[in-house]
mmCIF file of C-alpha atoms and ligand atoms in Angstrom:
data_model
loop_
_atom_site.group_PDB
_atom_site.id
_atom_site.type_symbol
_atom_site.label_atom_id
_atom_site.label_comp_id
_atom_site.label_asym_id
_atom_site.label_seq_id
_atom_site.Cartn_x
_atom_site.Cartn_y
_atom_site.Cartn_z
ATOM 1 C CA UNK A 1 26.658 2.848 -3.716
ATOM 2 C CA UNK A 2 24.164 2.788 -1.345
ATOM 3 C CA UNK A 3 22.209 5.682 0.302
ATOM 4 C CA UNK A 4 22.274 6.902 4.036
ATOM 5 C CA UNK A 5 19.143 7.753 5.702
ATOM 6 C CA UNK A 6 20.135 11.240 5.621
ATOM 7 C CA UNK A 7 21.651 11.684 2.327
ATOM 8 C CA UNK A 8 18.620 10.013 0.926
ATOM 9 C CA UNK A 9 16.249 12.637 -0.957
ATOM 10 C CA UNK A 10 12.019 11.571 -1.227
ATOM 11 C CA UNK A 11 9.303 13.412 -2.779
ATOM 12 C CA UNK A 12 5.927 12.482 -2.111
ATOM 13 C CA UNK A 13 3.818 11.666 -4.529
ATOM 14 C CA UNK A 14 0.551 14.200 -5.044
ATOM 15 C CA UNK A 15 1.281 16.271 -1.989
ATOM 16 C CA UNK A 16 -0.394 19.332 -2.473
ATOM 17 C CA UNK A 17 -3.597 17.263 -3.842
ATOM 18 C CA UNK A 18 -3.477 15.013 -0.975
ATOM 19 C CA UNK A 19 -3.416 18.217 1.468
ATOM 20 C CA UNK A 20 -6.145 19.795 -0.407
ATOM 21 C CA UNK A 21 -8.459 17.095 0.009
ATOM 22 C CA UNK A 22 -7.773 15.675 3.046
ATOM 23 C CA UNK A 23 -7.755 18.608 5.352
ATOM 24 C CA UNK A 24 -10.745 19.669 6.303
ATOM 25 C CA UNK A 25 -10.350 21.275 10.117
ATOM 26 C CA UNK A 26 -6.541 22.729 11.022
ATOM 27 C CA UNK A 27 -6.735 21.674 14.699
ATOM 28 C CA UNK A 28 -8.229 18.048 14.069
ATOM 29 C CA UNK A 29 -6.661 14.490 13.842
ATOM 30 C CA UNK A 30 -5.048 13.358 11.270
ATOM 31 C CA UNK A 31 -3.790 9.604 10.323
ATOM 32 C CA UNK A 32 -0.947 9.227 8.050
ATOM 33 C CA UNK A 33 -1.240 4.989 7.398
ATOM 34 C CA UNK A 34 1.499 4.498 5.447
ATOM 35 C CA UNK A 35 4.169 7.123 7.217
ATOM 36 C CA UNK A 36 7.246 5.804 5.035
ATOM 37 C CA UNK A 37 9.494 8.626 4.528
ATOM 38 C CA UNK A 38 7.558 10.887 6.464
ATOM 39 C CA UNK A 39 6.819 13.145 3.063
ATOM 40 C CA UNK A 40 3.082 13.373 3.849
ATOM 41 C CA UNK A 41 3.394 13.472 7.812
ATOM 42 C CA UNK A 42 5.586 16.813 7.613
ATOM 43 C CA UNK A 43 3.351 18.180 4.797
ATOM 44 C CA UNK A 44 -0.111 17.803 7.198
ATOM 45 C CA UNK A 45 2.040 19.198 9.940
ATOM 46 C CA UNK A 46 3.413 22.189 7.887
ATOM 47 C CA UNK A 47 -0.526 23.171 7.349
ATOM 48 C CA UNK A 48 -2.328 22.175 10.538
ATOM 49 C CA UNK A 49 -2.173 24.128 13.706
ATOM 50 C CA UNK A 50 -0.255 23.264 16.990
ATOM 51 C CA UNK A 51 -3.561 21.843 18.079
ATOM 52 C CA UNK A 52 -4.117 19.020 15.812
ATOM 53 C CA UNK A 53 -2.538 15.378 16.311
ATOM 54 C CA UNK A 54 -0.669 13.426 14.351
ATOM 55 C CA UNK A 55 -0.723 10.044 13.979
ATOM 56 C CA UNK A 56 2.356 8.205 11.470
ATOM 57 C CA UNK A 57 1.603 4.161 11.398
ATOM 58 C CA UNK A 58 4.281 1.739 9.472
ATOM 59 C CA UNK A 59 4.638 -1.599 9.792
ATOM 60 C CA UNK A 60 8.214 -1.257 8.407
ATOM 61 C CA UNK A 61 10.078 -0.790 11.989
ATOM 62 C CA UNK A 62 13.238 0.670 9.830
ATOM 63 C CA UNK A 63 11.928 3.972 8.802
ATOM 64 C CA UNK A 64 9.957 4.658 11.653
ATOM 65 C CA UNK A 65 13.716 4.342 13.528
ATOM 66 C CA UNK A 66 15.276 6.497 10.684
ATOM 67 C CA UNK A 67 12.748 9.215 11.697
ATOM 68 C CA UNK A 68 12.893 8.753 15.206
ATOM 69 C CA UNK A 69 14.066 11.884 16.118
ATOM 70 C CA UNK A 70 11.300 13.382 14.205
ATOM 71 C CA UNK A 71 9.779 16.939 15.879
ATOM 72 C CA UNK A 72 7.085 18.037 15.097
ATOM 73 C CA UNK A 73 4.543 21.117 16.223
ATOM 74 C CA UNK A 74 1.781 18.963 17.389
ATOM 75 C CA UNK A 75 1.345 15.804 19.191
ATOM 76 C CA UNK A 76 2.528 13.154 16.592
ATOM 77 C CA UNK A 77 2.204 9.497 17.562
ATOM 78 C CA UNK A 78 4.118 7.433 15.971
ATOM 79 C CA UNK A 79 3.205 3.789 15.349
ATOM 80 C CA UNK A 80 4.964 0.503 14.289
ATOM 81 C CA UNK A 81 1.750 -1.923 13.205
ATOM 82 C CA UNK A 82 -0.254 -2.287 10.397
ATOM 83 C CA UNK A 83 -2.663 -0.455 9.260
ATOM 84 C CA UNK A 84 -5.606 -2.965 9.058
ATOM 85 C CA UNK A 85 -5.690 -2.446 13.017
ATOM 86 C CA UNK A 86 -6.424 0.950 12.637
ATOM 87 C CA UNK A 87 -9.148 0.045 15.758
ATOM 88 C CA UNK A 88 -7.254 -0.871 18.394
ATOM 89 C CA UNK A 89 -4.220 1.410 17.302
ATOM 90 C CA UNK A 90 -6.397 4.478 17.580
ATOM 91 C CA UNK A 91 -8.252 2.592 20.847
ATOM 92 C CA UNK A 92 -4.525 2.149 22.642
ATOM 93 C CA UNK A 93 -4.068 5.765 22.088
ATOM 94 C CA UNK A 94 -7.596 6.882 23.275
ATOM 95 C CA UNK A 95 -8.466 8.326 20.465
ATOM 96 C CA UNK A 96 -12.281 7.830 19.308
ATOM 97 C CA UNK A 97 -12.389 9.589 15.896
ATOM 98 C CA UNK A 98 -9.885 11.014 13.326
ATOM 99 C CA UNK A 99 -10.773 13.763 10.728
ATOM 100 C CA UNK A 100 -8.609 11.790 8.101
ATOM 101 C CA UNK A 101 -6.484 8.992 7.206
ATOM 102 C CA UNK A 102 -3.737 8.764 4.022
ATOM 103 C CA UNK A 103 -3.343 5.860 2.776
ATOM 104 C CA UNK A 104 -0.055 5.917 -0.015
ATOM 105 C CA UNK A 105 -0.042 2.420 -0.645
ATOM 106 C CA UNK A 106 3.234 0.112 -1.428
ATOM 107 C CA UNK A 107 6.571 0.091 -0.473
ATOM 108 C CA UNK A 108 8.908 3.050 0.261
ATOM 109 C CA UNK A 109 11.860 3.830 -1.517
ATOM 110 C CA UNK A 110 14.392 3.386 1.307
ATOM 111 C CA UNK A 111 13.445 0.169 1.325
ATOM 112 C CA UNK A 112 13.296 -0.502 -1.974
ATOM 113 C CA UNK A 113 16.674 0.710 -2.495
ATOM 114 C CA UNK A 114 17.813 -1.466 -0.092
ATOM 115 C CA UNK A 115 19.329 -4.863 -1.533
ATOM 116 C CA UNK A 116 19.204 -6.411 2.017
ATOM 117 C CA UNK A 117 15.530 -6.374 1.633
ATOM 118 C CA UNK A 118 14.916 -8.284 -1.422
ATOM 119 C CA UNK A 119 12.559 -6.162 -3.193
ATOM 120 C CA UNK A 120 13.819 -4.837 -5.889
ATOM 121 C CA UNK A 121 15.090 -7.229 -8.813
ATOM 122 C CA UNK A 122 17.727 -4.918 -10.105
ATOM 123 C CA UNK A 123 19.446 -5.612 -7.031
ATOM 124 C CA UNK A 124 21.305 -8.584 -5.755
ATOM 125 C CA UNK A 125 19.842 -9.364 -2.273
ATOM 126 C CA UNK A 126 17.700 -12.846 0.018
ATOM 127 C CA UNK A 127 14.389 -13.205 -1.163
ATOM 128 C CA UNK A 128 13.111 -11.638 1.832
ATOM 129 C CA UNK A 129 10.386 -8.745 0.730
ATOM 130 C CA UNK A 130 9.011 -7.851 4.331
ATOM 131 C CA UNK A 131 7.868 -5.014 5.257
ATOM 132 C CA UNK A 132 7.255 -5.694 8.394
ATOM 133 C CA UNK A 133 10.773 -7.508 9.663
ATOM 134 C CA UNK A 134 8.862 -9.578 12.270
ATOM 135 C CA UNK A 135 6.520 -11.102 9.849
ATOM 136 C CA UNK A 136 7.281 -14.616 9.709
ATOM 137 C CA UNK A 137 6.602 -15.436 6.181
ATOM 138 C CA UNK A 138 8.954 -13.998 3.456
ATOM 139 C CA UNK A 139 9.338 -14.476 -0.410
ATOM 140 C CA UNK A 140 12.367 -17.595 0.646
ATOM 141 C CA UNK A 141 8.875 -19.134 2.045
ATOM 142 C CA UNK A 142 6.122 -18.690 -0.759
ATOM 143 C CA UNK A 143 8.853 -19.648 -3.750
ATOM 144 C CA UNK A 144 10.155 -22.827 -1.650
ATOM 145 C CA UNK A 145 6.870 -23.693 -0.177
ATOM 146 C CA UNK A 146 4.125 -22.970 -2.152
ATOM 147 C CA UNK A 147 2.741 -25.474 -4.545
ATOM 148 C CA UNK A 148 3.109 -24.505 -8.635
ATOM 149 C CA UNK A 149 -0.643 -23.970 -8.480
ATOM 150 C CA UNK A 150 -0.651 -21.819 -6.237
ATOM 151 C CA UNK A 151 2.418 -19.680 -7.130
ATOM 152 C CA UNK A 152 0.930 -19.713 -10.674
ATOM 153 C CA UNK A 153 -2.382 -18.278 -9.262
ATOM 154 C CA UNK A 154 -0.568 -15.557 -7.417
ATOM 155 C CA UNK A 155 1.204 -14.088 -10.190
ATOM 156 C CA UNK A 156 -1.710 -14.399 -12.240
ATOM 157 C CA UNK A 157 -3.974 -12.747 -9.686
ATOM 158 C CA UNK A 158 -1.346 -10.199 -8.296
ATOM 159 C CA UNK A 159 0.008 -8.557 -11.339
ATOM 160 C CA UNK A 160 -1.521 -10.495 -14.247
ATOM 161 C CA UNK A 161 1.952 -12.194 -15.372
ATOM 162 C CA UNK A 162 1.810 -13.461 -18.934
ATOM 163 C CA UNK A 163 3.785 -16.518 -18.194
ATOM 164 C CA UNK A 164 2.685 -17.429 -14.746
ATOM 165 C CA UNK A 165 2.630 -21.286 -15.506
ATOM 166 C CA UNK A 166 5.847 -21.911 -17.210
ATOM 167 C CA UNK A 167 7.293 -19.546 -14.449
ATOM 168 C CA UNK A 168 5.454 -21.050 -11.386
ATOM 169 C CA UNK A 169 6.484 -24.839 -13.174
ATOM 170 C CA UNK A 170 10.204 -23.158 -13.693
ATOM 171 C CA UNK A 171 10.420 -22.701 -9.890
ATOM 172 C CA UNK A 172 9.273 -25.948 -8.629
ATOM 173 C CA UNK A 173 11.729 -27.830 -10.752
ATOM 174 C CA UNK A 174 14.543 -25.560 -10.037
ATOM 175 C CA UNK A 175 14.081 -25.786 -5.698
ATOM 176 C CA UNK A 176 14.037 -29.988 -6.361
ATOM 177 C CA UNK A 177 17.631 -29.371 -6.697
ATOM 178 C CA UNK A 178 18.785 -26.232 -4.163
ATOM 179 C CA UNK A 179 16.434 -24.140 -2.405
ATOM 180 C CA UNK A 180 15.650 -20.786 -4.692
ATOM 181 C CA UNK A 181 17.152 -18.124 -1.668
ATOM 182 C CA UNK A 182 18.155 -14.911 -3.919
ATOM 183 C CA UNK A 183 16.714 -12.291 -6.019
ATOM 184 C CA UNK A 184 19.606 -13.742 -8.727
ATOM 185 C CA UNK A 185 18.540 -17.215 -8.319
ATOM 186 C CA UNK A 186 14.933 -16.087 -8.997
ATOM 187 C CA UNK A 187 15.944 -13.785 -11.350
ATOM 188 C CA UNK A 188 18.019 -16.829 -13.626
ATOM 189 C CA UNK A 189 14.795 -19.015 -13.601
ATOM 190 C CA UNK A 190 12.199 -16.545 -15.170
ATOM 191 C CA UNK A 191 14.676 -15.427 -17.394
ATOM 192 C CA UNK A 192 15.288 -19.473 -18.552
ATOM 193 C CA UNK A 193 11.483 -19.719 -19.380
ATOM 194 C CA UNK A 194 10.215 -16.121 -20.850
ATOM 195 C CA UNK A 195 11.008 -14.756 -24.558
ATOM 196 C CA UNK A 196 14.241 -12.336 -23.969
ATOM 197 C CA UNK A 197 12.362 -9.405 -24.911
ATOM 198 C CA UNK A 198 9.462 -9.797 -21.679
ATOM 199 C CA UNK A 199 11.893 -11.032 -19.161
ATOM 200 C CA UNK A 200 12.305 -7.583 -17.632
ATOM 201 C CA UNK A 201 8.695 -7.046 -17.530
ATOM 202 C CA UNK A 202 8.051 -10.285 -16.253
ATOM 203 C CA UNK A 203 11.002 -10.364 -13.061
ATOM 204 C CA UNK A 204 8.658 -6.279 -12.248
ATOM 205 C CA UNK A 205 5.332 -8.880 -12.517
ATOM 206 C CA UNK A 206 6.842 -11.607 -10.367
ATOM 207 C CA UNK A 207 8.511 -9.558 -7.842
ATOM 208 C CA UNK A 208 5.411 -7.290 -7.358
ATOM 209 C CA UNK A 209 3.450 -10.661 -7.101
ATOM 210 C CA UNK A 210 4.990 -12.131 -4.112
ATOM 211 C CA UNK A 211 5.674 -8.703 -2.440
ATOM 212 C CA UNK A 212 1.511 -8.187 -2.951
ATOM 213 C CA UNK A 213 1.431 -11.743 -1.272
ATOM 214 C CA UNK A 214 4.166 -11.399 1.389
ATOM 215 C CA UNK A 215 2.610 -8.558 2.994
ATOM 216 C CA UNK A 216 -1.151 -9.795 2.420
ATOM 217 C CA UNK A 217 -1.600 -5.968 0.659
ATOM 218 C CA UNK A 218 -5.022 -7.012 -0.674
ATOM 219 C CA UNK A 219 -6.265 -8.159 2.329
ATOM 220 C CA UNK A 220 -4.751 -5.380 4.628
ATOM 221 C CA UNK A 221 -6.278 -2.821 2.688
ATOM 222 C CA UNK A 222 -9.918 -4.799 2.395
ATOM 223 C CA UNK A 223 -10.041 -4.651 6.302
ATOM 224 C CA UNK A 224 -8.917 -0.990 6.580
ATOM 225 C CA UNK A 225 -11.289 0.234 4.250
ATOM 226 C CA UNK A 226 -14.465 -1.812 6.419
ATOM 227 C CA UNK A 227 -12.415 -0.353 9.835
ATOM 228 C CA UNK A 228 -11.999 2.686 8.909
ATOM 229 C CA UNK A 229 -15.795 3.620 8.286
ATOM 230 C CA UNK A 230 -15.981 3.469 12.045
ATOM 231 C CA UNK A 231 -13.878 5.577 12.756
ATOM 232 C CA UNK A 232 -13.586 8.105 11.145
ATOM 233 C CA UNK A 233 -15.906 11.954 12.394
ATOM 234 C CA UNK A 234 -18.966 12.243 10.298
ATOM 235 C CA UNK A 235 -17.159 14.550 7.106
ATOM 236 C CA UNK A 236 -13.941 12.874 8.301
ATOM 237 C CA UNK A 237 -12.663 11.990 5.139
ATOM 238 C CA UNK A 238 -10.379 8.849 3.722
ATOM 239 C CA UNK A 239 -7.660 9.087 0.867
ATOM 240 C CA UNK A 240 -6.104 6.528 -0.845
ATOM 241 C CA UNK A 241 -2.918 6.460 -3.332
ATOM 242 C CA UNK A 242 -2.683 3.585 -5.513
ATOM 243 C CA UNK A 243 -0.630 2.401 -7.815
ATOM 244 C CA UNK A 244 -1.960 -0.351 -10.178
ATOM 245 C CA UNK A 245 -4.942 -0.864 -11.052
ATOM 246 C CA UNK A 246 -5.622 -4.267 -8.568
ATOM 247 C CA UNK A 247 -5.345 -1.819 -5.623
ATOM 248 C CA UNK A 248 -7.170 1.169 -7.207
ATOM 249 C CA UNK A 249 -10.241 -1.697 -8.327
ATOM 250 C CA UNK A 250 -10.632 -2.341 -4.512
ATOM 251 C CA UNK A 251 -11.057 1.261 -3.806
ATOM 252 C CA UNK A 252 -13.297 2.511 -6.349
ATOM 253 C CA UNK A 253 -15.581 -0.509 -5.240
ATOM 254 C CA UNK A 254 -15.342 -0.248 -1.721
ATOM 255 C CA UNK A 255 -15.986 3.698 -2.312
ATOM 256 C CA UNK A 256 -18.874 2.949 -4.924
ATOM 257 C CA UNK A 257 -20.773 0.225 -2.492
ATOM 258 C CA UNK A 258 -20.948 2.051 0.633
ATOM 259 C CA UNK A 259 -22.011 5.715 -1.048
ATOM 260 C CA UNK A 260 -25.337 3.873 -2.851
ATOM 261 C CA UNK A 261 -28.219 5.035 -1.592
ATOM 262 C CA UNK A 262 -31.092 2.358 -1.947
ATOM 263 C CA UNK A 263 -34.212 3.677 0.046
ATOM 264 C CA UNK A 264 -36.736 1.214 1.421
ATOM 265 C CA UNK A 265 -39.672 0.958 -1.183
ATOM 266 C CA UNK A 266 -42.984 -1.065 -1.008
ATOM 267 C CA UNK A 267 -42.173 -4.762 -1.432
ATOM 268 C CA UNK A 268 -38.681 -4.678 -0.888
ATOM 269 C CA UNK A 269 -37.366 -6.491 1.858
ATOM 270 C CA UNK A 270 -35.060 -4.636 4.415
ATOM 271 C CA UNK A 271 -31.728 -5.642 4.122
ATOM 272 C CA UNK A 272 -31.777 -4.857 0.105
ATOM 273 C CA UNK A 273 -32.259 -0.846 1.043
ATOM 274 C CA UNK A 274 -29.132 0.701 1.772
ATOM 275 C CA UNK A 275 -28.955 3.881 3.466
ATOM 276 C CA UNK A 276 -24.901 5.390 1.989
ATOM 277 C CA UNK A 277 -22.180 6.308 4.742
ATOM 278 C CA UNK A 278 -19.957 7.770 2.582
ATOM 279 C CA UNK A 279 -20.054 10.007 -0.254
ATOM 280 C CA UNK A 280 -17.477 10.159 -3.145
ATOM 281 C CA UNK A 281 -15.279 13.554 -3.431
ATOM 282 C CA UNK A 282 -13.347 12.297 -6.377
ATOM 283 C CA UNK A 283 -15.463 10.954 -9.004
ATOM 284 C CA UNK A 284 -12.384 10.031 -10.770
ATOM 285 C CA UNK A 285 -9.331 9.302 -10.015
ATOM 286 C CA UNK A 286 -7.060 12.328 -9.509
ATOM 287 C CA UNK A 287 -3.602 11.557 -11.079
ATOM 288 C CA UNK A 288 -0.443 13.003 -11.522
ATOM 289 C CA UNK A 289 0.600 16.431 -13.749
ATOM 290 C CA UNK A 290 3.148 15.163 -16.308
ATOM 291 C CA UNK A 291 5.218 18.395 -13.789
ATOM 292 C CA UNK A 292 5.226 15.885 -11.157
ATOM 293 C CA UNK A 293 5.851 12.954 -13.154
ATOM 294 C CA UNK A 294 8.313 14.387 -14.536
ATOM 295 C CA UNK A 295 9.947 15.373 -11.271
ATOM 296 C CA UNK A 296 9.170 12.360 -9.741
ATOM 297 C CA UNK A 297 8.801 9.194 -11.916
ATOM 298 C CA UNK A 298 7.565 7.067 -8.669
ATOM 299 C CA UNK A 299 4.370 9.220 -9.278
ATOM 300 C CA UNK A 300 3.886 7.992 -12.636
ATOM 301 C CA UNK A 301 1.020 5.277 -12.340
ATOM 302 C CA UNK A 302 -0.133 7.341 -8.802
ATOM 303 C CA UNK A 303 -4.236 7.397 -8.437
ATOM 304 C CA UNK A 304 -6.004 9.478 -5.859
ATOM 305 C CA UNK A 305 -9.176 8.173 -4.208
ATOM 306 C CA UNK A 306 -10.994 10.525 -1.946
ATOM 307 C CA UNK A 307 -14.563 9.975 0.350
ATOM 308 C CA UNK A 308 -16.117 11.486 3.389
ATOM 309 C CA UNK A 309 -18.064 10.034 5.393
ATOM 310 C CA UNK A 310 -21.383 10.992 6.263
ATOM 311 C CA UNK A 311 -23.066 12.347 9.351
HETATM 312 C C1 SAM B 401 4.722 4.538 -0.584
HETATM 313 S S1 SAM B 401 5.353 4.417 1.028
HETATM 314 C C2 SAM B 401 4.764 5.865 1.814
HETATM 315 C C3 SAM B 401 5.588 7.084 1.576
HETATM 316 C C4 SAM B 401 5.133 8.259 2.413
HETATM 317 N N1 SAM B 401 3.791 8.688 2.053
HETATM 318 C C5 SAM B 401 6.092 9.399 2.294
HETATM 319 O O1 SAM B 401 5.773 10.374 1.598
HETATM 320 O O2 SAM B 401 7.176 9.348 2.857
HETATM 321 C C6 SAM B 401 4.324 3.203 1.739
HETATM 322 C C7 SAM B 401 4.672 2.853 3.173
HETATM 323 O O3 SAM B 401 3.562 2.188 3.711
HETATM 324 C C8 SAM B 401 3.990 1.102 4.483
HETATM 325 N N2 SAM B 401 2.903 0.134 4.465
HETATM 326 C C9 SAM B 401 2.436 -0.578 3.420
HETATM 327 N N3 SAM B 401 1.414 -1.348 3.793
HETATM 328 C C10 SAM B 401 1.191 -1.094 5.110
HETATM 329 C C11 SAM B 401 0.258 -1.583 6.066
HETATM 330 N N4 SAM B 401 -0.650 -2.504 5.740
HETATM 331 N N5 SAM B 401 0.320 -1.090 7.323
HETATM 332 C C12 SAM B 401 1.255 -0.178 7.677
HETATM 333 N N6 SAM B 401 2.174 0.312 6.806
HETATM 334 C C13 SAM B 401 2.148 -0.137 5.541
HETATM 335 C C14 SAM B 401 5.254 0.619 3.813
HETATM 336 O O4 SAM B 401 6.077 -0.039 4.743
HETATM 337 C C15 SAM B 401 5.854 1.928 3.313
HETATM 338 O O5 SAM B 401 6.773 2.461 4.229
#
């Protein structure tokens, strides 16, 4: 049967971790990018003072209306958009720095739970995969439109899925006939092409693929990263929660390029010397406690990225 909002139970994933690291002033202002649930909002509120600000962005309008009634101690904003305008969301609230931002990347589990939505391939539902409802393009589009190249490329790209060609060709034969307009229908092709025992693995692959493409995950989180930087108060700092290892690659670059410090030397010509904005507070990835895990299996393939930025 299907949960209510309210008899629907969420723990967030690396909470006291994420609290840990992130704050670094109790009065300051605090971004919470991915405000889902609300898990990590209510934490940061539960440890800052009455004087700091809050700031919950989604682009999923559905649990941002689930917590709408939300009260909390300090000013809390929140926001419906994405978070690769972090800019001009923090500009349309006159806000001109922010001691941190959260990032807990993916989807939340209200909405994965939800068949309606199309994410989840245990569940009967459109192809849909949104998270933002007012996003134009949805998984009906990229299986019915895209080319078997490029659907092929995606799942290879996106989650690395062993049979993306003999899927990708599965797909383009099966829409000649009906469009492909269900998880089921999606579900019945990959199944008629993969060896029985990978077919589960492969609908999680496939699934995660055109979610990752949907909602344009990679290139959200590239332009939040560069954004951010500007931002964020010198020893602000920026946290991200990943979840495979696509996402947590992008980070750990990102992270790794802009803390290099490359003075200017004799000979060398300007723009190869690179003076570093951030530096790196996690030198590895902080993961899970088999506790949590155990407690919470959503945590399992969590990974913890932290920086501050300089002054
Ligand atoms: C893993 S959940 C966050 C759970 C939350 N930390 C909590 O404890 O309740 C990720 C949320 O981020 C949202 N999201 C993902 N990408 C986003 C983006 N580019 N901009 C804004 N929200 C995004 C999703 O809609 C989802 O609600």
């Amino acid at each position: 049967m299907e949960k209510s909002k309210t008899e629907f139970t969420h723990i967030p994933v690396l909470l006291d971790e994420v609290l840990d690291f992130l704050i670094t002033t109790p009065n300051g202002v605090y971004v919470d990018a991915t405000f889902g649930l609300g898990g990590h909002t209510k934490a940061f509120s539960s440890r800052l003072s009455k004087d700091a600000t809050l700031i919950g962005i989604d682009q999923d309008n559905s649990v941002l209306q689930a917590n709408s009634t939300l009260k909390l101690p300090q000013i809390f904003f929140p926001v419906h958009n994405n978070f690769r305008n972090i800019k001009s969301i923090l500009s349309k609230l006159s806000i001109n720095g922010i001691d941190a931002i959260l990032m807990d990347l993916g989807l939340n589990s209200f909405s994965l739970d939800d068949p309606n939505r199309g994410f989840a391939f245990d569940k009967s539902g459109p192809l849909d995969m949104r998270f933002n409802q007012e996003n134009p393009i949805s998984a009906f589009n990229i299986i019915n439109e895209y080319s078997e190249h490029e659907l092929s490329f995606i799942f290879r790209k996106y989650s690395d899925a062993k049979y993306h060609r003999k899927i990708a060709n599965a797909i383009v034969t099966a829409r000649l006939n009906e469009p492909v307009s269900t998880t089921d229908a999606l579900k019945l092709i990959i199944a008629s092409v993969v060896p029985s025992f990978q077919v589960v693995k492969s609908y999680a692959k496939v699934f995660q693929a055109i979610r990752i493409e949907v909602n344009d995950e990679v290139g959200a989180l590239e332009q939040v990263l560069v954004n951010i930087i500007d931002v964020l108060n010198p020893g602000g700092r920026i946290g991200v929660i990943s979840y495979h290892s696509l996402e947590d690659r992008i980070v750990k670059h990102f992270f790794r390029d802009l803390s290099k410090d490359i003075p200017m030397q004799p000979g060398m010509l300007p723009e190869e010397s690179f003076i570093p904005k951030i530096k790196i507070i996690t030198r590895k990835p902080v993961s899970p406690t088999a506790h949590e895990v155990a407690n919470n299996s959503r945590a399992r393939s969590a990974k913890f990225r932290v920086a501050e930025k300089l002054g």
